[in-house]
Short mmCIF file of C-alpha atoms and ligand atoms in Angstrom, two decimals:
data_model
loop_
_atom_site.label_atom_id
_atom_site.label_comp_id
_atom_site.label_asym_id
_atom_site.label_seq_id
_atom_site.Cartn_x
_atom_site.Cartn_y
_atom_site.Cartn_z
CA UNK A 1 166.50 44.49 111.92
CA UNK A 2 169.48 42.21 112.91
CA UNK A 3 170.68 39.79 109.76
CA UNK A 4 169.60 36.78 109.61
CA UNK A 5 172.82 34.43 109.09
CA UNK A 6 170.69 31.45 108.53
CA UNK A 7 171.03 29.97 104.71
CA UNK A 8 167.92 30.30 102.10
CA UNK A 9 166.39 27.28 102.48
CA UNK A 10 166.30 27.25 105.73
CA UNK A 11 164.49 31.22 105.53
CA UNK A 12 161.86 30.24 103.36
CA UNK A 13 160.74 28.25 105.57
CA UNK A 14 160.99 29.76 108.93
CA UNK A 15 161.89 33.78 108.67
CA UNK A 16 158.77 35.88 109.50
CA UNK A 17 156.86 32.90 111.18
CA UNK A 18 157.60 33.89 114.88
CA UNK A 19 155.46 34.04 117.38
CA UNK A 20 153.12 31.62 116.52
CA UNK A 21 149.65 32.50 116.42
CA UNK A 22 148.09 30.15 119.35
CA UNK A 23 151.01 27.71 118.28
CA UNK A 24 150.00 27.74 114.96
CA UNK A 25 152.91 25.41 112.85
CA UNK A 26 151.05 27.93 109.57
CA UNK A 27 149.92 31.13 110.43
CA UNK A 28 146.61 31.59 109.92
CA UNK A 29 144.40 33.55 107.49
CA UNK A 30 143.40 36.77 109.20
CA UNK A 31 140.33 37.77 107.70
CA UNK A 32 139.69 40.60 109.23
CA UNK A 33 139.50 44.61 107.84
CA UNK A 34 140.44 46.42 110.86
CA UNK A 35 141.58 45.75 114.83
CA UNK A 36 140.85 47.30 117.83
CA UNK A 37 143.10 50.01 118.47
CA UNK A 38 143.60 51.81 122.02
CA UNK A 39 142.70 55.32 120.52
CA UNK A 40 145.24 57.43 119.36
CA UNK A 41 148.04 57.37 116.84
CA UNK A 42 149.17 57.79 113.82
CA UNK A 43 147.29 57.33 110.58
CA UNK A 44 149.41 54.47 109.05
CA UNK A 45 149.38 53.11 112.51
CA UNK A 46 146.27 52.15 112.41
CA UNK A 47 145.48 48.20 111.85
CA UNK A 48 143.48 46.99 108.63
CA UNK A 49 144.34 45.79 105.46
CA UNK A 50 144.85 48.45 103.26
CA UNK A 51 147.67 49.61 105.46
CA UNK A 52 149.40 46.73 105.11
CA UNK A 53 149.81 45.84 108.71
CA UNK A 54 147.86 43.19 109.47
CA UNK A 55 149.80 39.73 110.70
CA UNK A 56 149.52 38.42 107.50
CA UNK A 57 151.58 40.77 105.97
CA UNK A 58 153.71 41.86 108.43
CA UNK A 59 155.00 37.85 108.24
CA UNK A 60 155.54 38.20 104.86
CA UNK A 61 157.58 41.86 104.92
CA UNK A 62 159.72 39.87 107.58
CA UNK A 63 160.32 36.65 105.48
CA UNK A 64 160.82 38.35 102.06
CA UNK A 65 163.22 41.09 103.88
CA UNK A 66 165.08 37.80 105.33
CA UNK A 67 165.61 36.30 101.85
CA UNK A 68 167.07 38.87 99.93
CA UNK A 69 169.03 40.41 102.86
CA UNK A 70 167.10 43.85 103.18
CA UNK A 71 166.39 46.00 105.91
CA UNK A 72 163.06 46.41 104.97
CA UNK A 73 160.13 44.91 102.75
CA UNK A 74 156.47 45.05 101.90
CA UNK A 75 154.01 43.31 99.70
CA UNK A 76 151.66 44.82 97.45
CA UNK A 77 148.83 43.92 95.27
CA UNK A 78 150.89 43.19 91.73
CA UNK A 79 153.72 43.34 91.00
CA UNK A 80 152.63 46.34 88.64
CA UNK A 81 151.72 48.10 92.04
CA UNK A 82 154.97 47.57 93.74
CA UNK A 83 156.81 48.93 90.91
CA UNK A 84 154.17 52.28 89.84
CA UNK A 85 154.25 53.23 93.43
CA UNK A 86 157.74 52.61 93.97
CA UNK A 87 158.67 54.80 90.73
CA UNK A 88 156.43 57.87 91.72
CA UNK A 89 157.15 58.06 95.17
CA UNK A 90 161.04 58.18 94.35
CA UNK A 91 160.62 60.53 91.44
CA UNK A 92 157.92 63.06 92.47
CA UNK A 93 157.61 65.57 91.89
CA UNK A 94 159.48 66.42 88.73
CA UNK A 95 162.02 63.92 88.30
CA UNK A 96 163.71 61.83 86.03
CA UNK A 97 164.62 58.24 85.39
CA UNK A 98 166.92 56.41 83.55
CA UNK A 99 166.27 53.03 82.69
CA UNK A 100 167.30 50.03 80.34
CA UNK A 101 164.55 49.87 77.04
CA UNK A 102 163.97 46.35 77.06
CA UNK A 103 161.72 46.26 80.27
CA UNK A 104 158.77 43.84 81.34
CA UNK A 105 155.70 45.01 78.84
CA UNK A 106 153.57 47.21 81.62
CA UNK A 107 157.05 48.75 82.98
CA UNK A 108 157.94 49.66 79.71
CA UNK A 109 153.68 51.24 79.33
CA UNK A 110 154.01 52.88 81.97
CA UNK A 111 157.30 54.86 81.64
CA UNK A 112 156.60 55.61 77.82
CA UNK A 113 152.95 56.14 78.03
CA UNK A 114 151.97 57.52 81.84
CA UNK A 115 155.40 59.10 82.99
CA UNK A 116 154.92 62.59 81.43
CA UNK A 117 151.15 62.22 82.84
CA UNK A 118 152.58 62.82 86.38
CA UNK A 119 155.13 65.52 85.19
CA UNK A 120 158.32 62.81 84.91
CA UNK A 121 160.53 62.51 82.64
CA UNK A 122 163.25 59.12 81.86
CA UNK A 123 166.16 58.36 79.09
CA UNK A 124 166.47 54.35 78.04
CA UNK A 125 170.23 53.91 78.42
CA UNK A 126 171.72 50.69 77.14
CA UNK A 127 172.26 48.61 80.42
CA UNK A 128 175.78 46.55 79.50
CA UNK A 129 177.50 49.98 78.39
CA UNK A 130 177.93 51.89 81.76
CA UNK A 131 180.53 54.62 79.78
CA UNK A 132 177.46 55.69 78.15
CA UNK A 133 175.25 56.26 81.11
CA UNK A 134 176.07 60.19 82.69
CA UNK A 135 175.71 61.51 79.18
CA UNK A 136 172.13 61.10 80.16
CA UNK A 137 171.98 62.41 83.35
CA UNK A 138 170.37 65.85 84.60
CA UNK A 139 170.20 67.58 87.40
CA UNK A 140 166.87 66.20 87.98
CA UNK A 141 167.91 62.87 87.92
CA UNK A 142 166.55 60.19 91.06
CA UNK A 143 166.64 56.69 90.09
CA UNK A 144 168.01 54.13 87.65
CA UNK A 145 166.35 51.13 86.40
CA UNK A 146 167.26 47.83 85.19
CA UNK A 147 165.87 44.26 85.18
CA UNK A 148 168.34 41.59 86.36
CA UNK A 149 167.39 39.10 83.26
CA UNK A 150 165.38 40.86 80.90
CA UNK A 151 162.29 39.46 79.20
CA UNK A 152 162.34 37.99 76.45
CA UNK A 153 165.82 38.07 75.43
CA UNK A 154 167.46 36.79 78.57
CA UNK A 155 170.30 39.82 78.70
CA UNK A 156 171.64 40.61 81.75
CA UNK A 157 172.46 44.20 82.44
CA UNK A 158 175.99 45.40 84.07
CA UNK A 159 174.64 45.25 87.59
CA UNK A 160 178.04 46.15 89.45
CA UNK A 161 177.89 49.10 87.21
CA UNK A 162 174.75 50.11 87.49
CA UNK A 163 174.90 49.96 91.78
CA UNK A 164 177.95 51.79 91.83
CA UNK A 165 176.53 54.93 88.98
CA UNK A 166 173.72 54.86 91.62
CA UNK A 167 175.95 55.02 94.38
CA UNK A 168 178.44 57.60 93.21
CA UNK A 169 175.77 60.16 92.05
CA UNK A 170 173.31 59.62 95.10
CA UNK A 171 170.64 58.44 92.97
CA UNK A 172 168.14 55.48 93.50
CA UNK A 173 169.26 52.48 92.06
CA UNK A 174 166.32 49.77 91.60
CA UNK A 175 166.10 46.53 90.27
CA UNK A 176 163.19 43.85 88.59
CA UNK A 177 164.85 40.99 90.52
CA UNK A 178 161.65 38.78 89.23
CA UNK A 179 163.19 36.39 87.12
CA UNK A 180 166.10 35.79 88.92
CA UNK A 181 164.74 34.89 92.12
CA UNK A 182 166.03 35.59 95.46
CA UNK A 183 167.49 32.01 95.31
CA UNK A 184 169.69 32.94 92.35
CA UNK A 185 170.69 36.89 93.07
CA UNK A 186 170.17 39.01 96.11
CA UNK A 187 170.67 42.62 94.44
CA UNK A 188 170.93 44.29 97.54
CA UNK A 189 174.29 42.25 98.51
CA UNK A 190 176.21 44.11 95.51
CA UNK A 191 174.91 47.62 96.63
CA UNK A 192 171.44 47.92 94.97
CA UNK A 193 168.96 50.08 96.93
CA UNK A 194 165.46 48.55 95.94
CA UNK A 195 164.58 45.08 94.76
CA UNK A 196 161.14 45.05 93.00
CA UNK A 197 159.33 41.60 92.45
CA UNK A 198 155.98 40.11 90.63
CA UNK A 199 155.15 38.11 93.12
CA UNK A 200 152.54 36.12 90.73
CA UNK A 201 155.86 34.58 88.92
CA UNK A 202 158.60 32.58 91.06
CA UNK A 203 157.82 33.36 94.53
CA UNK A 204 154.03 32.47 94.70
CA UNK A 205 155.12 29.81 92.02
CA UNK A 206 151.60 28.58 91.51
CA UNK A 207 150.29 30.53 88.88
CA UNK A 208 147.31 31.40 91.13
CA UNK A 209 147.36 34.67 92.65
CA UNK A 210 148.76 38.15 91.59
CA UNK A 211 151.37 40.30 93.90
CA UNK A 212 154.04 42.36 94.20
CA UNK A 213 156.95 42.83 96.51
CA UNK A 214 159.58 46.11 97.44
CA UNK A 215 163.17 44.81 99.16
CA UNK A 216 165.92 47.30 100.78
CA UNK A 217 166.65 50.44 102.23
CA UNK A 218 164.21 50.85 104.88
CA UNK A 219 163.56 55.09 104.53
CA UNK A 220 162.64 54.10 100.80
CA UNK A 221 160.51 50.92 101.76
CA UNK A 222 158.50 53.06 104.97
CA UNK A 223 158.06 55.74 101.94
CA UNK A 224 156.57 53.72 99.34
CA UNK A 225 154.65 52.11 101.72
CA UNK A 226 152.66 55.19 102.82
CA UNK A 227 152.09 55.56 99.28
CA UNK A 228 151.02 52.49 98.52
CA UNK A 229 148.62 52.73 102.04
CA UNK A 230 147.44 55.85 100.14
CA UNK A 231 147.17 54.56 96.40
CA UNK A 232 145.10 51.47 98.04
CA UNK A 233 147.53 48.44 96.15
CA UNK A 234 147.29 46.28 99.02
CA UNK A 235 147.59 42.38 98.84
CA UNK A 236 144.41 40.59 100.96
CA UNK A 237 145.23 38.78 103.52
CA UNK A 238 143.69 34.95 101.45
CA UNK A 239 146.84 35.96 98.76
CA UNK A 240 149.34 36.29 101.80
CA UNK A 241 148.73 33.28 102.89
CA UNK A 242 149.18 31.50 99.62
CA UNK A 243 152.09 33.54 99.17
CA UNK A 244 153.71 32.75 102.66
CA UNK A 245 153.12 28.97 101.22
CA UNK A 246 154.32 29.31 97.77
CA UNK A 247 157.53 30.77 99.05
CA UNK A 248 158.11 27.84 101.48
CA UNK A 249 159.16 25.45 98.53
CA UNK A 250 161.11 28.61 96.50
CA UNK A 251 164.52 26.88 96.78
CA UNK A 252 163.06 23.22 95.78
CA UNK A 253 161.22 24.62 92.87
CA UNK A 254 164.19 27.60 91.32
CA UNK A 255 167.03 25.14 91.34
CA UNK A 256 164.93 22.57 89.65
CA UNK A 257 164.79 24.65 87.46
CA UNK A 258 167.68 26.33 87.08
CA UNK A 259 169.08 22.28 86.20
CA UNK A 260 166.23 21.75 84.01
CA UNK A 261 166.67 25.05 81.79
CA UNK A 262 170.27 24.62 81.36
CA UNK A 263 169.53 21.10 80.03
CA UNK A 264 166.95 22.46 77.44
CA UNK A 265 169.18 25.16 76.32
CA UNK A 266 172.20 22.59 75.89
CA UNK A 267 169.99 20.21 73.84
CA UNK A 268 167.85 22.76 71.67
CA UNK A 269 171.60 24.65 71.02
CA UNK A 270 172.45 21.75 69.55
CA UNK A 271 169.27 20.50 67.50
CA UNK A 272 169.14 21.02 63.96
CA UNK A 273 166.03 22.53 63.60
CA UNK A 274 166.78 25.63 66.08
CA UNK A 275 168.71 28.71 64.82
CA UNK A 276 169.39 30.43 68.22
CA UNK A 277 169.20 29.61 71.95
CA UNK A 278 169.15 33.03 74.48
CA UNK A 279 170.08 31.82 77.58
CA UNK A 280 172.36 33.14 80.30
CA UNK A 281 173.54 29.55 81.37
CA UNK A 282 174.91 28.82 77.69
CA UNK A 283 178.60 29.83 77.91
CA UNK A 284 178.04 31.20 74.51
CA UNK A 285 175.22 33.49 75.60
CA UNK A 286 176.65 37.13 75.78
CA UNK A 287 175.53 37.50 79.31
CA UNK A 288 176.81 34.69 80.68
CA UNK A 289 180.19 36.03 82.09
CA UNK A 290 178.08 38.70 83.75
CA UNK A 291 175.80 36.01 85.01
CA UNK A 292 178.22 33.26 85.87
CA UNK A 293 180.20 35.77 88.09
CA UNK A 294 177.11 37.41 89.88
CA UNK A 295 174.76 34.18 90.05
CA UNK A 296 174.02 31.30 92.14
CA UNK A 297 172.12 29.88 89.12
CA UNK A 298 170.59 30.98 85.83
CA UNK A 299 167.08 30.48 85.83
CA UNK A 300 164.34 28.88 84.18
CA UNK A 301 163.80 31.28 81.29
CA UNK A 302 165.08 30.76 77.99
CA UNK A 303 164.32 31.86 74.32
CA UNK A 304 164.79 30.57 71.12
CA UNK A 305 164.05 30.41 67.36
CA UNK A 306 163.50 27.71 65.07
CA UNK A 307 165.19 27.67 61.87
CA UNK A 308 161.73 27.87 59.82
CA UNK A 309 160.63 31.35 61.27
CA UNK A 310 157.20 32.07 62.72
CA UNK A 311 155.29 28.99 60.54
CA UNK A 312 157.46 26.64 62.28
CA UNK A 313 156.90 28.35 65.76
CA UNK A 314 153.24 28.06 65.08
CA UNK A 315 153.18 25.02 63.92
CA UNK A 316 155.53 24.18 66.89
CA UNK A 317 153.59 25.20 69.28
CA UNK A 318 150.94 22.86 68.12
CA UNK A 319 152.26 20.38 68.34
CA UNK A 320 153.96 20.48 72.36
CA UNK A 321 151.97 18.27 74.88
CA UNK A 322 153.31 19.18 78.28
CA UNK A 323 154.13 22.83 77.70
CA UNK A 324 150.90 25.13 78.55
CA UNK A 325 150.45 27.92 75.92
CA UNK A 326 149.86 30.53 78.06
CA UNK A 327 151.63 34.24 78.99
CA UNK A 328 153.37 34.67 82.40
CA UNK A 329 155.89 32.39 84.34
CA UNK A 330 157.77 31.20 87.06
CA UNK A 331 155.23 28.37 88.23
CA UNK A 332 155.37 24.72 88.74
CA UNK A 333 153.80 24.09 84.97
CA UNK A 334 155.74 24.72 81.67
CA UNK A 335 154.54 27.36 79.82
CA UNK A 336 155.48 28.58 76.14
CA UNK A 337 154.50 31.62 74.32
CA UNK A 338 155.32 33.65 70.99
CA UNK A 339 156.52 37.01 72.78
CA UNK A 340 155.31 38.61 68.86
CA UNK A 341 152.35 37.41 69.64
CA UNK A 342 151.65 37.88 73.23
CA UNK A 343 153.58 40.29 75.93
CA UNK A 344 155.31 42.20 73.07
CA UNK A 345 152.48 42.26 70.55
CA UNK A 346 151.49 46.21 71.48
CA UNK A 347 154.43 47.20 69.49
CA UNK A 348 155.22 47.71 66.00
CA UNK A 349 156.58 45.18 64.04
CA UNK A 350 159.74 46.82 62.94
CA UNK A 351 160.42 48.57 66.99
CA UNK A 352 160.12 44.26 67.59
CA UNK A 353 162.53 43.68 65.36
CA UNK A 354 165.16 46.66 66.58
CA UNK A 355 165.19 45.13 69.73
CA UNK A 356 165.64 41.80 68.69
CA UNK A 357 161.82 40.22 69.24
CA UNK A 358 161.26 37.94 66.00
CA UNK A 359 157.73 37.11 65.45
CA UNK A 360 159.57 33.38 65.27
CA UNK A 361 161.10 34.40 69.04
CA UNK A 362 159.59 31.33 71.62
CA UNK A 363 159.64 32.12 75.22
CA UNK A 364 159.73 29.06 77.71
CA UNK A 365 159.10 29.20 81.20
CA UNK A 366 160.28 25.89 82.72
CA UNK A 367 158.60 24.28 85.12
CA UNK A 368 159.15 21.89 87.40
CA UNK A 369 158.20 18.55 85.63
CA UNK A 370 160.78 15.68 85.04
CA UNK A 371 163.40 16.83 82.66
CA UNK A 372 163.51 13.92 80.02
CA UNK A 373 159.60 14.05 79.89
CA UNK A 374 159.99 18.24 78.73
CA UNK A 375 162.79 17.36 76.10
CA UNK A 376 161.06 14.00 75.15
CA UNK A 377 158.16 16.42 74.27
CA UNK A 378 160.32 18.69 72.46
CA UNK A 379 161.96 16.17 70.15
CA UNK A 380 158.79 14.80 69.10
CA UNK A 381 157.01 18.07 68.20
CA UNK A 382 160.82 19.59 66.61
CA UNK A 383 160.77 16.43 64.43
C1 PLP B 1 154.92 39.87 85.49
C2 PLP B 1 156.03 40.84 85.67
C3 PLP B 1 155.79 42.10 86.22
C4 PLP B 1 154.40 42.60 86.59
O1 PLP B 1 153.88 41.85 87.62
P1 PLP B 1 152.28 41.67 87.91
O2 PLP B 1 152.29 40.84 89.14
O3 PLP B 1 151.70 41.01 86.71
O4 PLP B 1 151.74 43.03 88.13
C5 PLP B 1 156.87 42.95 86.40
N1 PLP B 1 158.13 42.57 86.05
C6 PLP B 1 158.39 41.37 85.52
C7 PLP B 1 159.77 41.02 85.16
C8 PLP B 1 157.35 40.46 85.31
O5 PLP B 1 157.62 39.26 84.77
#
């Protein structure tokens, strides 16, 4: 694949759309299981959905490829999918992992809970210490595992670091580039090998469909895609097309946000009533050299915690009328949740607390509604 040179905005709209379909300005649903094929071939060259290869998604593999710079991409079913089949394909049979501990919920499930299943093994290392890392290494050693802006905490991990341990040792490096968008980081520019996304967060951005993306090396992406052709986590063609669409307004929608979340961090930092703001953006936030240095922008995640604990988050909560209490992120709506409560709920109270999760701790995903409306909202129900 030769680079495209063209900027973001202009490949959200237009990378992957070419040829048109019959001149079709928006390519068209193809709601079809299989194609005619002239006999012969190899399995995984054979057209229908599972395989991944119909024109729906082979627009999308081009687009998403386009936007974070890879060689190679493919869409899955979740995002779950993209990372599961991702993770055993590079680590089977008999390998190990190391990864950061503070992972998205089902990543986290699935390497402390399923792992050993398939005969693999991982260490958590602490992601912003990279002297501590090769202590954990052995021989059997393929990949290492970080998220760009972890959940719910906002920390960002030593990324350089962490691409050039990969490098150095000829492991796998792979990264959850979910909340930061391809708009904000493109991993695969500062030598990361795989870029894993949930697709149902900032790049669908509609909170109305579930998927899952793989960016980068194209020998990894061909391999995980025969296993995910084989595992059956394949995206249907309706969600391709609202994923083609969603992605058309990324840039509008992350920098909006981006301005919008550094605005609520600045004013809840300094309200009264709020004891801590965790938010890259905040020059005070101990990830924001890291993220100011790698980072076109800082998202629209933050956390914080109100001075009165849990009751007050409650009570809080409550209280907010734009905000949608809900889990998940990275759509057009606000939403708000108590990670205790919600995402990080499965675990026990005082593992929470080690890692920082109060059961006061609010998440907010901002959206893309007008700024002084959000913080209007959050004066009134703070007061
Ligand atoms: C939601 C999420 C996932 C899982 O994605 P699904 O589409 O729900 O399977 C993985 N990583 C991060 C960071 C997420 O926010």
């Amino acid at each position: 694949m030769t680079a495209d040179k063209r900027r973001i905005d202009t490949k959200t709209v237009h990378a992957g759309e070419t040829p048109r379909v019959m001149g079709a300005v928006s390519l068209p649903i193809f709601q079809s299981a299989m194609y005619e094929t002239a006999g012969g071939g190899a399995y995984h060259d054979i057209k229908y959905i599972r395989l991944n290869n119909t024109p729906n998604h082979a627009a999308l593999h081009a687009k998403l490829a386009a936007l974070e710079n890879g060689e190679a991409a493919l869409v899955a079913a979740s995002g779950m999918a993209a990372i599961t089949t991702s993770l055993l394909t590079i680590l089977r049979p008999g390998g190990h992992l190391l990864a950061q501990e503070s992972l998205y919920g089902g990543t986290h499930d699935f390497l402390t809970k399923d792992l050993a299943e398939f005969g693999l093994s991982f260490d958590f290392i602490d992601p912003t210490r990279p002297e501590t890392w090769a202590a954990k290494l052995r021989p059997q050693t393929r990949a290492i595992y970080v998220e760009t802006i972890s959940n719910p905490l906002m920390q960002v991990p030593d990324l350089e670091a962490v691409a050039a341990f990969a490098r150095a040792r000829g492991i796998v490096s792979l990264i959850d580039n979910t909340f930061a968008t391809p708009v904000n980081f493109r991993p695969l520019e500062i030598g990361f090998d795989l870029s894993v996304h949930s697709c149902t967060k900032y790049l669908n951005g509609h909170s109305d469909i579930v998927g899952g993306a793989v960016i980068g090396r194209a020998d990894w992406v061909t391999k995980i895609l025969h296993g995910l052709d084989i595992l059956g986590g394949s995206m249907d063609p309706h969600a391709c097309f609202l994923l083609q669409r969603g992605m058309k307004t990324l840039v509008l929608r992350v920098r909006r946000q981006n301005e919008s979340a550094l605005r609520i961090a600045r004013f809840l930092a300094a309200h009264p009533a709020v004891a801590t703001v965790h938010y890259p953006g905040l020059e005070s936030d101990p990830g924001h050299e890291r993220a100011a240095r790698f980072f076109d922008g800082f998202g629209g995640m933050l956390s914080f915690e109100l001075k009165g604990g849990e009751d007050a988050a409650k009570t809080f909560l409550g209280r907010v009328t734009i905000p949608i209490i809900a889990p998940s992120l990275g759509g057009v709506e606000t939403l708000m949740t108590r990670p205790a409560a919600t995402s990080h709920s499965g675990m026990a109270p005082e593992d929470r607390r080690k890692i920082g999760v109060t059961d006061g701790l609010i998440r907010l995903s901002v959206g893309i509604e007008d700024t002084d409306d959000l913080i209007e909202d959050l004066v009134r129900a703070l007061d």
